[in-house]
mmCIF file with all atom_site columns, C-alpha atoms in Angstrom:
data_model
loop_
_atom_site.group_PDB
_atom_site.id
_atom_site.type_symbol
_atom_site.label_atom_id
_atom_site.label_alt_id
_atom_site.label_comp_id
_atom_site.label_asym_id
_atom_site.label_entity_id
_atom_site.label_seq_id
_atom_site.pdbx_PDB_ins_code
_atom_site.Cartn_x
_atom_site.Cartn_y
_atom_site.Cartn_z
_atom_site.occupancy
_atom_site.B_iso_or_equiv
_atom_site.pdbx_formal_charge
_atom_site.auth_seq_id
_atom_site.auth_comp_id
_atom_site.auth_asym_id
_atom_site.auth_atom_id
_atom_site.pdbx_PDB_model_num
ATOM 1   C CA . UNK A 1 1   ? 1.041   17.140  12.449  1.00 0.00 ? 153 UNK A CA 1
ATOM 2   C CA . UNK A 1 2   ? 2.834   13.785  12.471  1.00 0.00 ? 154 UNK A CA 1
ATOM 3   C CA . UNK A 1 3   ? 1.775   10.368  11.235  1.00 0.00 ? 155 UNK A CA 1
ATOM 4   C CA . UNK A 1 4   ? -0.059  8.090   13.628  1.00 0.00 ? 156 UNK A CA 1
ATOM 5   C CA . UNK A 1 5   ? -1.644  4.645   13.929  1.00 0.00 ? 157 UNK A CA 1
ATOM 6   C CA . UNK A 1 6   ? -4.722  3.727   15.953  1.00 0.00 ? 158 UNK A CA 1
ATOM 7   C CA . UNK A 1 7   ? -5.510  0.110   16.906  1.00 0.00 ? 159 UNK A CA 1
ATOM 8   C CA . UNK A 1 8   ? -8.768  -1.134  18.377  1.00 0.00 ? 160 UNK A CA 1
ATOM 9   C CA . UNK A 1 9   ? -10.141 -4.488  19.558  1.00 0.00 ? 161 UNK A CA 1
ATOM 10  C CA . UNK A 1 10  ? -13.812 -5.436  19.904  1.00 0.00 ? 162 UNK A CA 1
ATOM 11  C CA . UNK A 1 11  ? -15.965 -8.535  20.395  1.00 0.00 ? 163 UNK A CA 1
ATOM 12  C CA . UNK A 1 12  ? -13.557 -10.117 22.860  1.00 0.00 ? 164 UNK A CA 1
ATOM 13  C CA . UNK A 1 13  ? -10.593 -9.616  20.542  1.00 0.00 ? 165 UNK A CA 1
ATOM 14  C CA . UNK A 1 14  ? -12.267 -11.281 17.547  1.00 0.00 ? 166 UNK A CA 1
ATOM 15  C CA . UNK A 1 15  ? -12.556 -7.997  15.658  1.00 0.00 ? 167 UNK A CA 1
ATOM 16  C CA . UNK A 1 16  ? -9.530  -5.778  15.057  1.00 0.00 ? 168 UNK A CA 1
ATOM 17  C CA . UNK A 1 17  ? -9.590  -2.321  13.513  1.00 0.00 ? 169 UNK A CA 1
ATOM 18  C CA . UNK A 1 18  ? -6.562  -0.308  12.386  1.00 0.00 ? 170 UNK A CA 1
ATOM 19  C CA . UNK A 1 19  ? -6.443  3.234   11.069  1.00 0.00 ? 171 UNK A CA 1
ATOM 20  C CA . UNK A 1 20  ? -3.391  5.178   9.982   1.00 0.00 ? 172 UNK A CA 1
ATOM 21  C CA . UNK A 1 21  ? -2.700  8.737   8.935   1.00 0.00 ? 173 UNK A CA 1
ATOM 22  C CA . UNK A 1 22  ? 0.574   8.650   6.987   1.00 0.00 ? 174 UNK A CA 1
ATOM 23  C CA . UNK A 1 23  ? 0.324   12.054  5.338   1.00 0.00 ? 175 UNK A CA 1
ATOM 24  C CA . UNK A 1 24  ? 3.868   13.111  6.234   1.00 0.00 ? 176 UNK A CA 1
ATOM 25  C CA . UNK A 1 25  ? 5.358   9.823   5.011   1.00 0.00 ? 177 UNK A CA 1
ATOM 26  C CA . UNK A 1 26  ? 3.534   10.035  1.683   1.00 0.00 ? 178 UNK A CA 1
ATOM 27  C CA . UNK A 1 27  ? 4.485   13.729  1.315   1.00 0.00 ? 179 UNK A CA 1
ATOM 28  C CA . UNK A 1 28  ? 8.138   12.856  1.832   1.00 0.00 ? 180 UNK A CA 1
ATOM 29  C CA . UNK A 1 29  ? 7.866   10.052  -0.736  1.00 0.00 ? 181 UNK A CA 1
ATOM 30  C CA . UNK A 1 30  ? 6.306   12.429  -3.268  1.00 0.00 ? 182 UNK A CA 1
ATOM 31  C CA . UNK A 1 31  ? 9.062   15.005  -2.795  1.00 0.00 ? 183 UNK A CA 1
ATOM 32  C CA . UNK A 1 32  ? 11.918  12.494  -2.990  1.00 0.00 ? 184 UNK A CA 1
ATOM 33  C CA . UNK A 1 33  ? 10.607  10.623  -6.020  1.00 0.00 ? 185 UNK A CA 1
ATOM 34  C CA . UNK A 1 34  ? 8.902   13.545  -7.800  1.00 0.00 ? 186 UNK A CA 1
ATOM 35  C CA . UNK A 1 35  ? 5.793   11.442  -8.376  1.00 0.00 ? 187 UNK A CA 1
ATOM 36  C CA . UNK A 1 36  ? 2.909   12.802  -10.418 1.00 0.00 ? 188 UNK A CA 1
ATOM 37  C CA . UNK A 1 37  ? -0.733  12.405  -9.341  1.00 0.00 ? 189 UNK A CA 1
ATOM 38  C CA . UNK A 1 38  ? -1.546  8.815   -10.384 1.00 0.00 ? 190 UNK A CA 1
ATOM 39  C CA . UNK A 1 39  ? 1.857   7.485   -9.304  1.00 0.00 ? 191 UNK A CA 1
ATOM 40  C CA . UNK A 1 40  ? 1.590   9.356   -5.976  1.00 0.00 ? 192 UNK A CA 1
ATOM 41  C CA . UNK A 1 41  ? -1.828  7.848   -5.294  1.00 0.00 ? 193 UNK A CA 1
ATOM 42  C CA . UNK A 1 42  ? -0.781  4.317   -6.287  1.00 0.00 ? 194 UNK A CA 1
ATOM 43  C CA . UNK A 1 43  ? 2.481   4.304   -4.341  1.00 0.00 ? 195 UNK A CA 1
ATOM 44  C CA . UNK A 1 44  ? 0.998   6.217   -1.400  1.00 0.00 ? 196 UNK A CA 1
ATOM 45  C CA . UNK A 1 45  ? -1.870  3.726   -1.066  1.00 0.00 ? 197 UNK A CA 1
ATOM 46  C CA . UNK A 1 46  ? 0.605   0.855   -1.342  1.00 0.00 ? 198 UNK A CA 1
ATOM 47  C CA . UNK A 1 47  ? 2.753   2.353   1.425   1.00 0.00 ? 199 UNK A CA 1
ATOM 48  C CA . UNK A 1 48  ? -0.222  2.904   3.742   1.00 0.00 ? 200 UNK A CA 1
ATOM 49  C CA . UNK A 1 49  ? -1.552  -0.599  2.996   1.00 0.00 ? 201 UNK A CA 1
ATOM 50  C CA . UNK A 1 50  ? 1.861   -2.068  3.809   1.00 0.00 ? 202 UNK A CA 1
ATOM 51  C CA . UNK A 1 51  ? 1.937   -0.092  7.077   1.00 0.00 ? 203 UNK A CA 1
ATOM 52  C CA . UNK A 1 52  ? -1.412  -1.595  8.024   1.00 0.00 ? 204 UNK A CA 1
ATOM 53  C CA . UNK A 1 53  ? -0.345  -5.117  7.032   1.00 0.00 ? 205 UNK A CA 1
ATOM 54  C CA . UNK A 1 54  ? 2.982   -4.885  8.858   1.00 0.00 ? 206 UNK A CA 1
ATOM 55  C CA . UNK A 1 55  ? 1.649   -3.447  12.112  1.00 0.00 ? 207 UNK A CA 1
ATOM 56  C CA . UNK A 1 56  ? -1.237  -5.931  12.147  1.00 0.00 ? 208 UNK A CA 1
ATOM 57  C CA . UNK A 1 57  ? 0.720   -9.105  11.425  1.00 0.00 ? 209 UNK A CA 1
ATOM 58  C CA . UNK A 1 58  ? 4.387   -8.664  12.362  1.00 0.00 ? 210 UNK A CA 1
ATOM 59  C CA . UNK A 1 59  ? 6.230   -8.636  15.686  1.00 0.00 ? 211 UNK A CA 1
ATOM 60  C CA . UNK A 1 60  ? 9.726   -7.747  16.889  1.00 0.00 ? 212 UNK A CA 1
ATOM 61  C CA . UNK A 1 61  ? 12.235  -7.400  14.059  1.00 0.00 ? 213 UNK A CA 1
ATOM 62  C CA . UNK A 1 62  ? 10.039  -9.040  11.426  1.00 0.00 ? 214 UNK A CA 1
ATOM 63  C CA . UNK A 1 63  ? 9.637   -7.278  8.081   1.00 0.00 ? 215 UNK A CA 1
ATOM 64  C CA . UNK A 1 64  ? 7.730   -7.583  4.842   1.00 0.00 ? 216 UNK A CA 1
ATOM 65  C CA . UNK A 1 65  ? 7.866   -6.581  1.211   1.00 0.00 ? 217 UNK A CA 1
ATOM 66  C CA . UNK A 1 66  ? 4.777   -5.908  -0.893  1.00 0.00 ? 218 UNK A CA 1
ATOM 67  C CA . UNK A 1 67  ? 5.214   -6.053  -4.670  1.00 0.00 ? 219 UNK A CA 1
ATOM 68  C CA . UNK A 1 68  ? 2.547   -5.011  -7.131  1.00 0.00 ? 220 UNK A CA 1
ATOM 69  C CA . UNK A 1 69  ? 3.154   -5.764  -10.786 1.00 0.00 ? 221 UNK A CA 1
ATOM 70  C CA . UNK A 1 70  ? 0.306   -4.687  -13.012 1.00 0.00 ? 222 UNK A CA 1
ATOM 71  C CA . UNK A 1 71  ? -0.006  -3.922  -16.688 1.00 0.00 ? 223 UNK A CA 1
ATOM 72  C CA . UNK A 1 72  ? -0.548  -0.182  -16.112 1.00 0.00 ? 224 UNK A CA 1
ATOM 73  C CA . UNK A 1 73  ? 1.829   2.688   -16.862 1.00 0.00 ? 225 UNK A CA 1
ATOM 74  C CA . UNK A 1 74  ? 3.273   3.014   -13.330 1.00 0.00 ? 226 UNK A CA 1
ATOM 75  C CA . UNK A 1 75  ? 4.966   -0.366  -13.764 1.00 0.00 ? 227 UNK A CA 1
ATOM 76  C CA . UNK A 1 76  ? 6.126   -2.178  -10.661 1.00 0.00 ? 228 UNK A CA 1
ATOM 77  C CA . UNK A 1 77  ? 5.592   -0.971  -7.112  1.00 0.00 ? 229 UNK A CA 1
ATOM 78  C CA . UNK A 1 78  ? 7.748   -2.257  -4.238  1.00 0.00 ? 230 UNK A CA 1
ATOM 79  C CA . UNK A 1 79  ? 7.195   -1.348  -0.585  1.00 0.00 ? 231 UNK A CA 1
ATOM 80  C CA . UNK A 1 80  ? 9.131   -2.531  2.488   1.00 0.00 ? 232 UNK A CA 1
ATOM 81  C CA . UNK A 1 81  ? 7.628   -2.284  5.965   1.00 0.00 ? 233 UNK A CA 1
ATOM 82  C CA . UNK A 1 82  ? 8.240   -3.574  9.463   1.00 0.00 ? 234 UNK A CA 1
ATOM 83  C CA . UNK A 1 83  ? 6.443   -4.099  12.762  1.00 0.00 ? 235 UNK A CA 1
ATOM 84  C CA . UNK A 1 84  ? 7.712   -0.771  14.107  1.00 0.00 ? 236 UNK A CA 1
ATOM 85  C CA . UNK A 1 85  ? 5.789   1.214   11.473  1.00 0.00 ? 237 UNK A CA 1
ATOM 86  C CA . UNK A 1 86  ? 8.724   2.061   9.217   1.00 0.00 ? 238 UNK A CA 1
ATOM 87  C CA . UNK A 1 87  ? 7.920   1.978   5.511   1.00 0.00 ? 239 UNK A CA 1
ATOM 88  C CA . UNK A 1 88  ? 9.665   2.881   2.263   1.00 0.00 ? 240 UNK A CA 1
ATOM 89  C CA . UNK A 1 89  ? 8.509   2.452   -1.290  1.00 0.00 ? 241 UNK A CA 1
ATOM 90  C CA . UNK A 1 90  ? 9.421   2.737   -4.943  1.00 0.00 ? 242 UNK A CA 1
ATOM 91  C CA . UNK A 1 91  ? 7.408   3.064   -8.133  1.00 0.00 ? 243 UNK A CA 1
ATOM 92  C CA . UNK A 1 92  ? 9.008   2.180   -11.457 1.00 0.00 ? 244 UNK A CA 1
ATOM 93  C CA . UNK A 1 93  ? 7.491   5.081   -13.419 1.00 0.00 ? 245 UNK A CA 1
ATOM 94  C CA . UNK A 1 94  ? 6.900   8.070   -11.110 1.00 0.00 ? 246 UNK A CA 1
ATOM 95  C CA . UNK A 1 95  ? 5.734   10.463  -13.851 1.00 0.00 ? 247 UNK A CA 1
ATOM 96  C CA . UNK A 1 96  ? 2.241   9.105   -14.467 1.00 0.00 ? 248 UNK A CA 1
ATOM 97  C CA . UNK A 1 97  ? -0.717  11.477  -14.614 1.00 0.00 ? 249 UNK A CA 1
ATOM 98  C CA . UNK A 1 98  ? -4.025  10.240  -16.027 1.00 0.00 ? 250 UNK A CA 1
ATOM 99  C CA . UNK A 1 99  ? -7.413  11.871  -16.576 1.00 0.00 ? 251 UNK A CA 1
ATOM 100 C CA . UNK A 1 100 ? -9.786  11.517  -13.618 1.00 0.00 ? 252 UNK A CA 1
ATOM 101 C CA . UNK A 1 101 ? -11.936 8.387   -13.599 1.00 0.00 ? 253 UNK A CA 1
ATOM 102 C CA . UNK A 1 102 ? -15.732 8.398   -14.047 1.00 0.00 ? 254 UNK A CA 1
ATOM 103 C CA . UNK A 1 103 ? -16.136 9.212   -10.317 1.00 0.00 ? 255 UNK A CA 1
ATOM 104 C CA . UNK A 1 104 ? -13.917 12.301  -10.610 1.00 0.00 ? 256 UNK A CA 1
ATOM 105 C CA . UNK A 1 105 ? -11.069 10.618  -8.702  1.00 0.00 ? 257 UNK A CA 1
ATOM 106 C CA . UNK A 1 106 ? -7.452  9.823   -9.565  1.00 0.00 ? 258 UNK A CA 1
ATOM 107 C CA . UNK A 1 107 ? -7.449  6.738   -11.790 1.00 0.00 ? 259 UNK A CA 1
ATOM 108 C CA . UNK A 1 108 ? -5.337  4.353   -9.698  1.00 0.00 ? 260 UNK A CA 1
ATOM 109 C CA . UNK A 1 109 ? -6.864  1.366   -11.494 1.00 0.00 ? 261 UNK A CA 1
ATOM 110 C CA . UNK A 1 110 ? -5.698  2.787   -14.819 1.00 0.00 ? 262 UNK A CA 1
ATOM 111 C CA . UNK A 1 111 ? -2.245  3.561   -13.403 1.00 0.00 ? 263 UNK A CA 1
ATOM 112 C CA . UNK A 1 112 ? -1.683  0.109   -11.849 1.00 0.00 ? 264 UNK A CA 1
ATOM 113 C CA . UNK A 1 113 ? -3.595  -1.992  -14.360 1.00 0.00 ? 265 UNK A CA 1
ATOM 114 C CA . UNK A 1 114 ? -5.980  -4.879  -13.846 1.00 0.00 ? 266 UNK A CA 1
ATOM 115 C CA . UNK A 1 115 ? -3.767  -7.748  -14.939 1.00 0.00 ? 267 UNK A CA 1
ATOM 116 C CA . UNK A 1 116 ? -0.787  -8.864  -12.909 1.00 0.00 ? 268 UNK A CA 1
ATOM 117 C CA . UNK A 1 117 ? -0.150  -9.863  -9.318  1.00 0.00 ? 269 UNK A CA 1
ATOM 118 C CA . UNK A 1 118 ? 0.300   -8.677  -5.757  1.00 0.00 ? 270 UNK A CA 1
ATOM 119 C CA . UNK A 1 119 ? 2.890   -10.550 -3.682  1.00 0.00 ? 271 UNK A CA 1
ATOM 120 C CA . UNK A 1 120 ? 3.596   -10.214 0.029   1.00 0.00 ? 272 UNK A CA 1
ATOM 121 C CA . UNK A 1 121 ? 6.873   -11.606 1.375   1.00 0.00 ? 273 UNK A CA 1
ATOM 122 C CA . UNK A 1 122 ? 7.173   -11.879 5.160   1.00 0.00 ? 274 UNK A CA 1
ATOM 123 C CA . UNK A 1 123 ? 10.583  -12.332 6.738   1.00 0.00 ? 275 UNK A CA 1
ATOM 124 C CA . UNK A 1 124 ? 10.178  -13.804 10.208  1.00 0.00 ? 276 UNK A CA 1
ATOM 125 C CA . UNK A 1 125 ? 13.940  -14.114 10.693  1.00 0.00 ? 277 UNK A CA 1
ATOM 126 C CA . UNK A 1 126 ? 13.863  -17.841 9.979   1.00 0.00 ? 278 UNK A CA 1
ATOM 127 C CA . UNK A 1 127 ? 15.710  -19.638 7.187   1.00 0.00 ? 279 UNK A CA 1
ATOM 128 C CA . UNK A 1 128 ? 13.312  -18.807 4.363   1.00 0.00 ? 280 UNK A CA 1
ATOM 129 C CA . UNK A 1 129 ? 10.832  -15.944 4.055   1.00 0.00 ? 281 UNK A CA 1
ATOM 130 C CA . UNK A 1 130 ? 7.190   -16.763 3.278   1.00 0.00 ? 282 UNK A CA 1
ATOM 131 C CA . UNK A 1 131 ? 5.608   -15.347 0.098   1.00 0.00 ? 283 UNK A CA 1
ATOM 132 C CA . UNK A 1 132 ? 1.905   -15.246 -0.713  1.00 0.00 ? 284 UNK A CA 1
ATOM 133 C CA . UNK A 1 133 ? 0.781   -14.096 -4.141  1.00 0.00 ? 285 UNK A CA 1
ATOM 134 C CA . UNK A 1 134 ? -2.606  -13.310 -5.655  1.00 0.00 ? 286 UNK A CA 1
ATOM 135 C CA . UNK A 1 135 ? -3.707  -12.043 -9.055  1.00 0.00 ? 287 UNK A CA 1
ATOM 136 C CA . UNK A 1 136 ? -4.826  -8.424  -9.167  1.00 0.00 ? 288 UNK A CA 1
ATOM 137 C CA . UNK A 1 137 ? -8.596  -8.173  -8.964  1.00 0.00 ? 289 UNK A CA 1
ATOM 138 C CA . UNK A 1 138 ? -9.006  -4.521  -9.830  1.00 0.00 ? 290 UNK A CA 1
ATOM 139 C CA . UNK A 1 139 ? -5.819  -2.448  -9.664  1.00 0.00 ? 291 UNK A CA 1
ATOM 140 C CA . UNK A 1 140 ? -7.368  -0.565  -6.754  1.00 0.00 ? 292 UNK A CA 1
ATOM 141 C CA . UNK A 1 141 ? -4.781  -1.243  -4.053  1.00 0.00 ? 293 UNK A CA 1
ATOM 142 C CA . UNK A 1 142 ? -7.280  -1.686  -1.177  1.00 0.00 ? 294 UNK A CA 1
ATOM 143 C CA . UNK A 1 143 ? -9.349  -4.234  -3.109  1.00 0.00 ? 295 UNK A CA 1
ATOM 144 C CA . UNK A 1 144 ? -6.239  -6.182  -4.060  1.00 0.00 ? 296 UNK A CA 1
ATOM 145 C CA . UNK A 1 145 ? -4.963  -6.221  -0.448  1.00 0.00 ? 297 UNK A CA 1
ATOM 146 C CA . UNK A 1 146 ? -8.406  -7.407  0.683   1.00 0.00 ? 298 UNK A CA 1
ATOM 147 C CA . UNK A 1 147 ? -8.158  -10.267 -1.828  1.00 0.00 ? 299 UNK A CA 1
ATOM 148 C CA . UNK A 1 148 ? -4.664  -11.110 -0.571  1.00 0.00 ? 300 UNK A CA 1
ATOM 149 C CA . UNK A 1 149 ? -5.887  -11.308 3.033   1.00 0.00 ? 301 UNK A CA 1
ATOM 150 C CA . UNK A 1 150 ? -8.875  -13.476 2.119   1.00 0.00 ? 302 UNK A CA 1
ATOM 151 C CA . UNK A 1 151 ? -6.894  -15.830 -0.139  1.00 0.00 ? 303 UNK A CA 1
ATOM 152 C CA . UNK A 1 152 ? -3.388  -16.081 1.318   1.00 0.00 ? 304 UNK A CA 1
ATOM 153 C CA . UNK A 1 153 ? -3.932  -15.278 4.990   1.00 0.00 ? 305 UNK A CA 1
ATOM 154 C CA . UNK A 1 154 ? -7.519  -16.589 5.101   1.00 0.00 ? 306 UNK A CA 1
ATOM 155 C CA . UNK A 1 155 ? -8.543  -13.633 7.248   1.00 0.00 ? 307 UNK A CA 1
ATOM 156 C CA . UNK A 1 156 ? -11.797 -11.850 6.361   1.00 0.00 ? 308 UNK A CA 1
ATOM 157 C CA . UNK A 1 157 ? -10.769 -8.210  5.877   1.00 0.00 ? 309 UNK A CA 1
ATOM 158 C CA . UNK A 1 158 ? -12.139 -4.881  4.767   1.00 0.00 ? 310 UNK A CA 1
ATOM 159 C CA . UNK A 1 159 ? -9.578  -2.329  3.593   1.00 0.00 ? 311 UNK A CA 1
ATOM 160 C CA . UNK A 1 160 ? -9.967  1.291   2.486   1.00 0.00 ? 312 UNK A CA 1
ATOM 161 C CA . UNK A 1 161 ? -7.044  3.459   1.373   1.00 0.00 ? 313 UNK A CA 1
ATOM 162 C CA . UNK A 1 162 ? -6.855  6.988   0.042   1.00 0.00 ? 314 UNK A CA 1
ATOM 163 C CA . UNK A 1 163 ? -4.321  9.609   -0.991  1.00 0.00 ? 315 UNK A CA 1
ATOM 164 C CA . UNK A 1 164 ? -5.496  13.144  -1.756  1.00 0.00 ? 316 UNK A CA 1
ATOM 165 C CA . UNK A 1 165 ? -3.255  14.909  -4.288  1.00 0.00 ? 317 UNK A CA 1
ATOM 166 C CA . UNK A 1 166 ? -3.484  18.684  -4.819  1.00 0.00 ? 318 UNK A CA 1
ATOM 167 C CA . UNK A 1 167 ? -3.431  20.379  -8.261  1.00 0.00 ? 319 UNK A CA 1
ATOM 168 C CA . UNK A 1 168 ? 0.270   21.241  -7.776  1.00 0.00 ? 320 UNK A CA 1
ATOM 169 C CA . UNK A 1 169 ? 0.945   17.475  -7.247  1.00 0.00 ? 321 UNK A CA 1
ATOM 170 C CA . UNK A 1 170 ? 1.651   17.910  -3.518  1.00 0.00 ? 322 UNK A CA 1
ATOM 171 C CA . UNK A 1 171 ? 0.018   15.549  -1.024  1.00 0.00 ? 323 UNK A CA 1
ATOM 172 C CA . UNK A 1 172 ? -2.894  17.059  0.920   1.00 0.00 ? 324 UNK A CA 1
ATOM 173 C CA . UNK A 1 173 ? -3.808  13.955  2.929   1.00 0.00 ? 325 UNK A CA 1
#
């Protein structure tokens, strides 16, 4: 199966919905960077979130960079994406594995941290790129991207992201 993106419009174009399955992309990232569970989930969510941001807000040859710098053990996360759905990412410390959180899930909040910032730089091909930055609200990538959209873009947004990591550290979904 290959990755895919689905876009939908409703309410006369006033409501947009995007969904992406980027399993193959995240699997390839995990293999190339040898990420452990918490780092795989944090970087994978960041890559999928960047895909959604880029395909929703960019056109033509425009591109963006999402940087997440929290106080957690994964360190910095950097992801580049473009309007064509290409994405690549990097996590500073790929060998982070933490105990499951109180919900029995991978502790992305613990891996990323709750203090720091999320910055989105959009390059429209003009003289200077535009950068919006918000403080991290939770370390959960989807919640932090939602805050970015509400604060910097002033677009009401709901975002959900997930990466399912198997016991052998491979990416299931």
